[in-house]
Every structure is written in structure tokens, then in C-alpha cells.
């Protein structure tokens, strides 16, 4: 199986090289040699190690699943077995629906982002259930915890599997003399896809697929040209420079979306494919300056600050929902405690879904009026 997969990778990559426009026979022959050495060899090695460690992935997933399941059942006691079972069924169904939706999306990064958001939300759900159950001893917390059991086991298994593959490939990977091979491979595949699709330039489906591929390429360039593994964690000045340059290249790649969307003839697709082919040659030659020649200025956003600013109100409302009803003057009055708890939980959800919407304020006002205060 590994040998067949390796041959398929080499065949598809060589076909992509043959589909690139603007090269004569001699240039294409030399390009095939470089691509086979720089791109195909690492991909084949990664594929072989991936299939080699696949049993370890299934083993870790099964162990983590039964471990989390047993721990949750022991934590929620026997009274919560029925709602926990219902919650587990909901979690499995939600995971299946998420997988089906991801298969319909164009673009690898869009599918990865959907699955990552689902796993992250499952982690937050599990954490919220632990906090609420320890504070309230309510059975519904068991159901919400069981919803997250199945995806949390997948999260543990996928993370362990990715770590094993990354460490193994890093130790055994042969030297290719290229530091941008991941971005170069994505550039090659995108350029070949657009070149092959030029005869169907008027198809909306082809246009969407090409635009999604360009977005994947922009993200691959931004991740690869940052060179984070070569910098380390203690040189923020160098990382800031490489990250800014990588963001510029990503913006330059994204500028190819408009010619695809506004194409009126085959030559528009071919010009985009030719431009990406030149970028592919620059990546293959480690020519970073060539990529930055026509790159526009880009503003780098601090994602950590944005995430903290977005999630801090959620954390505060959740902490208030747990802590305030436990204060003695309030805990003695059950209706007021329940009203506070429900209000802050709804406020936390609204601050996460619609942090700056006027409808959030109206919903909270309506909720406060409808809940009895005493």
C-alpha cells in the first residue's frame, strides 16, 4: 500500500509539472528532476511514515475514548447515566454531520478550520461542564460533558498522532536543500489546477474551486515563509520580520483571486497560472527576494490580542454564573440564584456569538424582565 501511494504521488506531481504553462521541453525536463528531488522525496517519506504509524493512531484514539468515557461516567455518578447517554449520542451525531459538511467544502484549509473549530468548541464544552458540575452538581452538566467525549478522544488521538509523525519525519527526512518545499508543492498544485481548468473558465464551480485553491496556497505560503521552526521562541524581532514578509506574499497570492472571478477568456486563467508558475520557480530556488518584488504592504494583526479581547467577556460571564450564586446572601434565595445563573450564562453565549450586536442587549433586557427576581 505504501509503495502504491508513493507511485501515485510521483505520478500526480509529474503530471502537475507537465500542466504548467510557459516552459519548453528542456526546461520542463530539468524541472521534473528538481521537483522529484525536492517535493516528491519528502512527500513519499511522509506518506510511508503516516501509514506506518496509523495503528498507533487508532490505538491512542481507542484508549483515550474509553478513558474519557469511563472517567466521565465515574465523575457524574449513576444518576446521570441516562442524560449522559443522550448527550453522547448527540456528540457522535454532531461529529458525523461536521465530517459530512467538511467533505462538501472547497479548499483544504476550510475543511481543517471547520474541524478545528469543532474540536476546540468540544474542549470548551468539556471544560465548561466540569466547572458547572463542580459548582452546581446538576445532571445536565453530565449530558454536556458526554457530548464532548467522542470529539475529545479524537482530539487526543489526532494530536498524539501528529506529534509522532512530526518527530519521526523530522528525524528521518533526507536533506533536499529547500526550505519552502511545502509552499512550493502547494504553488505547483494550484498553478496546475488553474492551467487545466482554463478551458472551463466560465464555469462557476471551476471558479470557486480555483479561488479556494488560491486561498489554500496563500495560507500555505504564510505558514511556510514565516520559518517558525528555524527561529525558535526567543527571537521575536526575527520572527516579526519573517512573519510580515510571509503576510505580504500571502496578500500577493490572494490578488490572483480577482482575475479568476472576473475572467472573460481562457487567457485570463493562463496568465494566473503563468504568474503562479514563476512563483513556484522562486520557491523551488529558495529565492525569497523574488517573491517580495511585487508584494504589497500588509498589516499584521495580532491574533492573540484579538482572541483574548473576544474571549475575556465570555470567561468573566461564565465565572460570574458559577461564583455569584454561591455567595451566602444569594445562595439562600434559590430563585434569585437561578435567575443570576441563567442571565450570566445567556450573556456569556451572546458575548461569544454576537459580541457587539444591539440584539444582545435587547435579549438580555427581555430575559431579565421575564425571570422572576424573588
CSV table of C-alpha atoms in Angstrom, one decimal:
chain,number,residue,atom,x,y,z
A,1,UNK,CA,0.0,0.0,0.0
A,2,UNK,CA,2.8,2.4,0.9
A,3,UNK,CA,4.6,1.7,-2.4
A,4,UNK,CA,1.4,2.2,-4.4
A,5,UNK,CA,0.7,5.5,-2.6
A,6,UNK,CA,4.3,6.6,-3.3
A,7,UNK,CA,3.9,5.9,-7.0
A,8,UNK,CA,0.6,7.7,-7.2
A,9,UNK,CA,2.2,10.8,-5.5
A,10,UNK,CA,5.1,10.8,-8.0
A,11,UNK,CA,2.7,10.3,-11.0
A,12,UNK,CA,0.4,13.1,-9.9
A,13,UNK,CA,3.2,15.5,-9.2
A,14,UNK,CA,4.9,14.9,-12.5
A,15,UNK,CA,1.5,15.4,-14.3
A,16,UNK,CA,1.2,18.7,-12.5
A,17,UNK,CA,4.6,19.8,-13.8
A,18,UNK,CA,3.6,18.8,-17.3
A,19,UNK,CA,0.5,21.0,-17.0
A,20,UNK,CA,2.4,24.2,-16.1
A,21,UNK,CA,2.4,26.8,-18.9
A,22,UNK,CA,5.4,28.7,-20.3
A,23,UNK,CA,8.2,26.0,-20.3
A,24,UNK,CA,9.9,24.4,-23.2
A,25,UNK,CA,10.9,20.7,-23.3
A,26,UNK,CA,14.4,21.2,-21.9
A,27,UNK,CA,13.2,23.5,-19.0
A,28,UNK,CA,10.4,21.1,-18.2
A,29,UNK,CA,12.8,18.1,-18.1
A,30,UNK,CA,15.1,19.9,-15.6
A,31,UNK,CA,12.1,21.0,-13.7
A,32,UNK,CA,10.9,17.4,-13.4
A,33,UNK,CA,14.3,16.4,-11.9
A,34,UNK,CA,14.2,19.2,-9.3
A,35,UNK,CA,10.6,18.5,-8.4
A,36,UNK,CA,11.2,14.8,-8.0
A,37,UNK,CA,14.2,15.5,-5.6
A,38,UNK,CA,12.7,18.4,-3.6
A,39,UNK,CA,9.0,17.7,-3.5
A,40,UNK,CA,8.4,14.0,-4.2
A,41,UNK,CA,11.0,12.5,-2.0
A,42,UNK,CA,9.7,14.3,1.3
A,43,UNK,CA,6.1,13.5,0.4
A,44,UNK,CA,6.8,9.9,-0.2
A,45,UNK,CA,8.7,9.6,3.1
A,46,UNK,CA,5.9,11.3,4.9
A,47,UNK,CA,3.3,9.0,3.3
A,48,UNK,CA,5.2,5.9,4.3
A,49,UNK,CA,5.7,7.0,7.9
A,50,UNK,CA,2.0,8.1,8.1
A,51,UNK,CA,0.8,4.6,7.1
A,52,UNK,CA,3.5,3.0,9.4
A,53,UNK,CA,2.1,4.9,12.4
A,54,UNK,CA,-1.5,4.5,11.6
A,55,UNK,CA,-2.0,1.6,14.1
A,56,UNK,CA,-0.6,3.8,16.8
A,57,UNK,CA,-3.2,6.5,15.9
A,58,UNK,CA,-6.1,4.1,16.2
A,59,UNK,CA,-4.7,2.7,19.5
A,60,UNK,CA,-4.3,6.1,21.1
A,61,UNK,CA,-7.8,7.1,19.9
A,62,UNK,CA,-9.4,4.0,21.4
A,63,UNK,CA,-7.6,4.3,24.7
A,64,UNK,CA,-8.4,8.0,25.0
A,65,UNK,CA,-12.0,7.4,24.1
A,66,UNK,CA,-12.7,4.7,26.6
A,67,UNK,CA,-10.6,6.6,29.2
A,68,UNK,CA,-12.6,9.8,28.8
A,69,UNK,CA,-15.9,7.9,28.7
A,70,UNK,CA,-15.1,5.9,31.9
A,71,UNK,CA,-13.9,9.0,33.7
A,72,UNK,CA,-17.0,10.9,32.8
A,73,UNK,CA,-19.3,8.2,33.9
A,74,UNK,CA,-17.5,7.8,37.2
A,75,UNK,CA,-17.5,11.6,37.6
A,76,UNK,CA,-21.2,12.0,37.0
A,77,UNK,CA,-22.3,9.1,39.2
A,78,UNK,CA,-25.2,6.7,38.3
A,79,UNK,CA,-27.9,9.4,38.4
A,80,UNK,CA,-26.6,11.0,35.2
A,81,UNK,CA,-26.1,7.8,33.1
A,82,UNK,CA,-29.3,8.4,31.0
A,83,UNK,CA,-28.7,12.1,30.2
A,84,UNK,CA,-25.0,11.3,29.6
A,85,UNK,CA,-26.0,8.6,27.1
A,86,UNK,CA,-28.3,11.1,25.3
A,87,UNK,CA,-25.5,13.6,25.3
A,88,UNK,CA,-23.0,11.1,23.9
A,89,UNK,CA,-25.4,10.3,21.0
A,90,UNK,CA,-25.8,14.0,20.3
A,91,UNK,CA,-22.0,14.3,20.2
A,92,UNK,CA,-21.5,11.4,17.8
A,93,UNK,CA,-24.2,12.8,15.5
A,94,UNK,CA,-22.7,16.3,15.6
A,95,UNK,CA,-19.3,14.9,14.7
A,96,UNK,CA,-20.8,12.9,11.8
A,97,UNK,CA,-22.6,16.0,10.5
A,98,UNK,CA,-19.4,18.0,10.7
A,99,UNK,CA,-17.5,15.5,8.7
A,100,UNK,CA,-20.2,15.4,6.0
A,101,UNK,CA,-20.2,19.2,5.8
A,102,UNK,CA,-16.4,19.3,5.6
A,103,UNK,CA,-16.4,17.0,2.6
A,104,UNK,CA,-18.5,19.5,0.6
A,105,UNK,CA,-16.2,22.4,1.2
A,106,UNK,CA,-13.7,23.6,-1.4
A,107,UNK,CA,-10.2,24.1,0.0
A,108,UNK,CA,-8.2,22.1,2.4
A,109,UNK,CA,-7.8,24.9,4.9
A,110,UNK,CA,-11.6,25.5,5.0
A,111,UNK,CA,-12.1,21.8,6.0
A,112,UNK,CA,-9.3,21.9,8.5
A,113,UNK,CA,-10.7,25.1,10.0
A,114,UNK,CA,-14.2,23.6,10.4
A,115,UNK,CA,-12.9,20.5,12.1
A,116,UNK,CA,-10.5,22.5,14.3
A,117,UNK,CA,-13.3,24.8,15.4
A,118,UNK,CA,-15.5,21.8,16.2
A,119,UNK,CA,-12.8,20.2,18.3
A,120,UNK,CA,-12.0,23.5,20.1
A,121,UNK,CA,-15.6,24.0,20.9
A,122,UNK,CA,-15.8,20.5,22.3
A,123,UNK,CA,-12.9,21.2,24.5
A,124,UNK,CA,-14.5,24.4,25.8
A,125,UNK,CA,-17.8,22.4,26.3
A,126,UNK,CA,-16.0,19.8,28.3
A,127,UNK,CA,-14.3,22.4,30.5
A,128,UNK,CA,-17.5,24.3,31.0
A,129,UNK,CA,-19.3,21.1,32.0
A,130,UNK,CA,-16.5,20.3,34.6
A,131,UNK,CA,-16.8,23.8,36.1
A,132,UNK,CA,-20.6,23.8,36.2
A,133,UNK,CA,-20.9,20.3,37.6
A,134,UNK,CA,-18.4,21.0,40.4
A,135,UNK,CA,-20.4,24.2,41.2
A,136,UNK,CA,-24.0,23.1,40.7
A,137,UNK,CA,-23.9,19.3,40.9
A,138,UNK,CA,-26.6,19.3,38.2
A,139,UNK,CA,-27.3,16.3,35.9
A,140,UNK,CA,-27.5,18.4,32.7
A,141,UNK,CA,-23.7,19.0,33.1
A,142,UNK,CA,-23.2,15.3,32.6
A,143,UNK,CA,-25.0,15.4,29.3
A,144,UNK,CA,-23.0,18.3,28.0
A,145,UNK,CA,-19.8,16.6,29.1
A,146,UNK,CA,-20.7,13.4,27.3
A,147,UNK,CA,-21.4,15.5,24.1
A,148,UNK,CA,-17.7,16.3,24.1
A,149,UNK,CA,-16.5,12.8,24.9
A,150,UNK,CA,-16.3,11.5,21.4
A,151,UNK,CA,-14.6,14.5,19.7
A,152,UNK,CA,-12.3,15.0,22.7
A,153,UNK,CA,-11.0,11.4,22.2
A,154,UNK,CA,-10.4,12.2,18.5
A,155,UNK,CA,-8.6,15.4,19.6
A,156,UNK,CA,-6.3,13.4,21.9
A,157,UNK,CA,-5.7,10.8,19.2
A,158,UNK,CA,-5.1,13.3,16.4
A,159,UNK,CA,-2.7,15.4,18.5
A,160,UNK,CA,-0.7,12.4,19.6
A,161,UNK,CA,-0.6,11.0,16.0
A,162,UNK,CA,0.5,14.4,14.6
A,163,UNK,CA,3.2,14.7,17.2
A,164,UNK,CA,4.6,11.2,16.5
A,165,UNK,CA,4.6,11.8,12.7
A,166,UNK,CA,6.2,15.3,13.1
A,167,UNK,CA,9.0,14.0,15.3
A,168,UNK,CA,9.6,10.9,13.2
A,169,UNK,CA,9.7,12.8,9.9
A,170,UNK,CA,11.9,15.5,11.3
A,171,UNK,CA,14.5,12.9,12.4
A,172,UNK,CA,14.4,10.7,9.2
A,173,UNK,CA,13.8,13.3,6.5
A,174,UNK,CA,16.5,13.5,3.9
A,175,UNK,CA,18.1,16.8,3.1
A,176,UNK,CA,16.6,18.4,-0.1
A,177,UNK,CA,18.3,21.8,0.1
A,178,UNK,CA,15.0,23.6,0.1
A,179,UNK,CA,13.2,25.3,3.0
A,180,UNK,CA,10.0,26.2,1.2
A,181,UNK,CA,9.0,22.8,-0.2
A,182,UNK,CA,5.6,22.8,1.4
A,183,UNK,CA,4.7,26.1,-0.2
A,184,UNK,CA,6.3,25.1,-3.5
A,185,UNK,CA,4.2,22.0,-3.6
A,186,UNK,CA,1.0,23.9,-3.0
A,187,UNK,CA,2.1,26.5,-5.6
A,188,UNK,CA,2.7,23.7,-8.1
A,189,UNK,CA,-0.7,22.1,-7.5
A,190,UNK,CA,-2.6,25.4,-7.7
A,191,UNK,CA,-0.9,26.5,-10.9
A,192,UNK,CA,-1.5,23.1,-12.5
A,193,UNK,CA,-5.2,23.2,-11.4
A,194,UNK,CA,-5.8,26.6,-12.9
A,195,UNK,CA,-4.0,25.7,-16.1
A,196,UNK,CA,-6.0,22.5,-16.5
A,197,UNK,CA,-9.2,24.4,-15.8
A,198,UNK,CA,-8.7,27.2,-18.3
A,199,UNK,CA,-11.0,25.7,-21.0
A,200,UNK,CA,-13.9,25.9,-18.5
A,201,UNK,CA,-13.2,29.4,-17.4
A,202,UNK,CA,-16.9,30.3,-17.5
A,203,UNK,CA,-18.0,27.6,-15.0
A,204,UNK,CA,-18.9,28.9,-11.6
A,205,UNK,CA,-17.9,25.6,-10.0
A,206,UNK,CA,-14.4,25.8,-11.5
A,207,UNK,CA,-14.1,29.4,-10.4
A,208,UNK,CA,-15.0,28.6,-6.8
A,209,UNK,CA,-12.6,25.6,-6.8
A,210,UNK,CA,-9.8,27.8,-8.2
A,211,UNK,CA,-10.4,30.6,-5.7
A,212,UNK,CA,-10.4,28.1,-2.8
A,213,UNK,CA,-7.2,26.6,-4.0
A,214,UNK,CA,-5.6,30.1,-4.2
A,215,UNK,CA,-6.7,30.7,-0.6
A,216,UNK,CA,-5.1,27.4,0.5
A,217,UNK,CA,-1.9,28.5,-1.3
A,218,UNK,CA,-1.9,31.9,0.4
A,219,UNK,CA,-2.2,30.2,3.8
A,220,UNK,CA,0.5,27.7,2.9
A,221,UNK,CA,2.8,30.5,1.9
A,222,UNK,CA,2.1,32.4,5.0
A,223,UNK,CA,2.8,29.4,7.2
A,224,UNK,CA,5.9,28.2,5.3
A,225,UNK,CA,7.6,31.6,4.7
A,226,UNK,CA,7.4,32.5,8.4
A,227,UNK,CA,10.1,29.9,9.1
A,228,UNK,CA,8.9,29.5,12.6
A,229,UNK,CA,10.8,26.1,13.3
A,230,UNK,CA,14.1,27.8,12.2
A,231,UNK,CA,13.7,30.8,14.5
A,232,UNK,CA,12.8,29.4,17.9
A,233,UNK,CA,10.8,31.1,20.6
A,234,UNK,CA,13.3,33.7,21.9
A,235,UNK,CA,13.9,35.9,18.8
A,236,UNK,CA,10.7,37.9,18.4
A,237,UNK,CA,12.5,40.5,16.2
A,238,UNK,CA,13.4,38.0,13.5
A,239,UNK,CA,10.0,36.3,13.7
A,240,UNK,CA,8.3,39.7,13.3
A,241,UNK,CA,10.2,40.3,10.1
A,242,UNK,CA,9.7,36.9,8.5
A,243,UNK,CA,6.0,36.9,9.5
A,244,UNK,CA,5.5,40.3,7.9
A,245,UNK,CA,7.2,39.2,4.7
A,246,UNK,CA,5.2,36.0,4.7
A,247,UNK,CA,2.0,38.0,5.1
A,248,UNK,CA,3.0,40.2,2.1
A,249,UNK,CA,3.5,37.1,-0.1
A,250,UNK,CA,0.1,35.8,1.1
A,251,UNK,CA,-1.5,39.1,0.1
A,252,UNK,CA,0.2,38.9,-3.3
A,253,UNK,CA,-1.1,35.4,-3.8
A,254,UNK,CA,-4.7,36.4,-2.9
A,255,UNK,CA,-4.6,39.1,-5.5
A,256,UNK,CA,-4.9,36.3,-8.1
A,257,UNK,CA,-8.5,35.7,-7.0
A,258,UNK,CA,-9.9,38.7,-8.8
A,259,UNK,CA,-8.6,37.7,-12.3
A,260,UNK,CA,-10.1,34.3,-11.8
A,261,UNK,CA,-13.5,35.6,-10.7
A,262,UNK,CA,-13.6,38.3,-13.4
A,263,UNK,CA,-12.2,36.1,-16.2
A,264,UNK,CA,-13.7,36.5,-19.6
A,265,UNK,CA,-11.5,34.2,-21.7
A,266,UNK,CA,-9.0,31.3,-21.3
A,267,UNK,CA,-6.0,33.7,-21.4
A,268,UNK,CA,-7.1,35.1,-18.0
A,269,UNK,CA,-6.7,31.7,-16.4
A,270,UNK,CA,-3.5,31.1,-18.3
A,271,UNK,CA,-2.0,34.4,-17.1
A,272,UNK,CA,-2.7,33.5,-13.5
A,273,UNK,CA,-1.2,30.0,-14.0
A,274,UNK,CA,1.9,31.6,-15.5
A,275,UNK,CA,2.3,34.0,-12.7
A,276,UNK,CA,2.0,31.2,-10.1
A,277,UNK,CA,4.5,29.1,-12.1
A,278,UNK,CA,7.0,31.9,-11.7
A,279,UNK,CA,6.4,32.0,-8.0
A,280,UNK,CA,6.8,28.2,-7.9
A,281,UNK,CA,10.3,28.5,-9.6
A,282,UNK,CA,11.2,31.2,-7.0
A,283,UNK,CA,10.1,28.9,-4.1
A,284,UNK,CA,12.0,26.0,-5.7
A,285,UNK,CA,15.2,28.1,-5.8
A,286,UNK,CA,14.7,29.5,-2.2
A,287,UNK,CA,14.5,32.9,-3.8
A,288,UNK,CA,12.7,34.9,-1.2
A,289,UNK,CA,13.6,38.3,-2.6
A,290,UNK,CA,12.0,37.4,-6.0
A,291,UNK,CA,8.7,36.7,-4.2
A,292,UNK,CA,8.8,40.0,-2.4
A,293,UNK,CA,9.5,42.1,-5.5
A,294,UNK,CA,5.8,43.0,-6.3
A,295,UNK,CA,4.4,42.1,-2.9
A,296,UNK,CA,2.0,44.8,-1.5
A,297,UNK,CA,2.3,46.2,2.0
A,298,UNK,CA,0.4,44.2,4.6
A,299,UNK,CA,-0.8,44.9,8.1
A,300,UNK,CA,-0.1,42.2,10.5
A,301,UNK,CA,-2.9,41.5,13.0
A,302,UNK,CA,-2.1,40.3,16.5
A,303,UNK,CA,-4.3,37.3,16.7
A,304,UNK,CA,-3.6,36.6,20.4
A,305,UNK,CA,-4.8,40.0,21.5
A,306,UNK,CA,-7.9,39.8,19.3
A,307,UNK,CA,-8.7,36.3,20.7
A,308,UNK,CA,-8.2,37.5,24.3
A,309,UNK,CA,-10.3,40.6,23.7
A,310,UNK,CA,-13.0,38.4,22.3
A,311,UNK,CA,-12.9,35.6,24.9
A,312,UNK,CA,-12.3,37.6,28.1
A,313,UNK,CA,-16.0,38.7,28.4
A,314,UNK,CA,-17.0,35.0,27.9
A,315,UNK,CA,-14.7,33.9,30.7
A,316,UNK,CA,-15.9,36.7,33.1
A,317,UNK,CA,-19.6,35.9,32.5
A,318,UNK,CA,-19.0,32.2,33.0
A,319,UNK,CA,-17.1,32.8,36.2
A,320,UNK,CA,-19.9,35.1,37.4
A,321,UNK,CA,-22.5,32.4,36.6
A,322,UNK,CA,-20.6,29.9,38.7
A,323,UNK,CA,-19.4,32.1,41.6
A,324,UNK,CA,-22.1,34.6,42.3
A,325,UNK,CA,-24.9,32.2,43.1
A,326,UNK,CA,-22.6,30.6,45.7
A,327,UNK,CA,-22.3,33.7,47.7
A,328,UNK,CA,-24.2,33.2,51.0
A,329,UNK,CA,-26.7,36.1,50.8
A,330,UNK,CA,-27.7,35.0,47.3
A,331,UNK,CA,-27.4,31.2,47.8
A,332,UNK,CA,-30.1,31.4,50.5
A,333,UNK,CA,-32.6,32.5,47.9
A,334,UNK,CA,-32.9,29.9,45.2
A,335,UNK,CA,-35.0,31.9,42.7
A,336,UNK,CA,-32.5,34.8,42.7
A,337,UNK,CA,-29.6,32.4,42.4
A,338,UNK,CA,-31.2,30.7,39.4
A,339,UNK,CA,-32.0,34.0,37.8
A,340,UNK,CA,-28.5,35.2,38.1
A,341,UNK,CA,-27.0,32.0,36.9
A,342,UNK,CA,-29.3,31.8,33.8
A,343,UNK,CA,-28.7,35.5,33.0
A,344,UNK,CA,-24.9,35.3,33.1
A,345,UNK,CA,-24.9,32.0,31.1
A,346,UNK,CA,-27.0,33.7,28.3
A,347,UNK,CA,-24.8,36.8,28.5
A,348,UNK,CA,-21.7,34.5,28.0
A,349,UNK,CA,-23.2,32.8,25.0
A,350,UNK,CA,-24.3,36.2,23.5
A,351,UNK,CA,-20.9,37.7,24.0
A,352,UNK,CA,-19.3,34.8,22.1
A,353,UNK,CA,-21.8,34.7,19.3
A,354,UNK,CA,-22.6,38.4,18.9
A,355,UNK,CA,-20.2,40.5,21.0
A,356,UNK,CA,-21.1,43.9,19.6
A,357,UNK,CA,-24.6,43.4,18.5
A,358,UNK,CA,-27.5,45.5,19.8
A,359,UNK,CA,-29.7,42.4,19.7
A,360,UNK,CA,-27.6,41.0,22.6
A,361,UNK,CA,-28.7,43.9,24.9
A,362,UNK,CA,-32.3,43.5,23.9
A,363,UNK,CA,-32.3,39.8,24.6
A,364,UNK,CA,-30.7,40.3,28.0
A,365,UNK,CA,-33.3,43.0,28.9
A,366,UNK,CA,-36.2,40.8,27.8
A,367,UNK,CA,-34.7,37.9,29.8
A,368,UNK,CA,-34.3,40.0,33.0
A,369,UNK,CA,-37.9,41.1,32.7
A,370,UNK,CA,-39.3,37.6,32.2
A,371,UNK,CA,-37.3,35.9,35.0
A,372,UNK,CA,-38.8,36.4,38.5
A,373,UNK,CA,-36.4,38.2,40.8
A,374,UNK,CA,-37.8,36.9,44.0
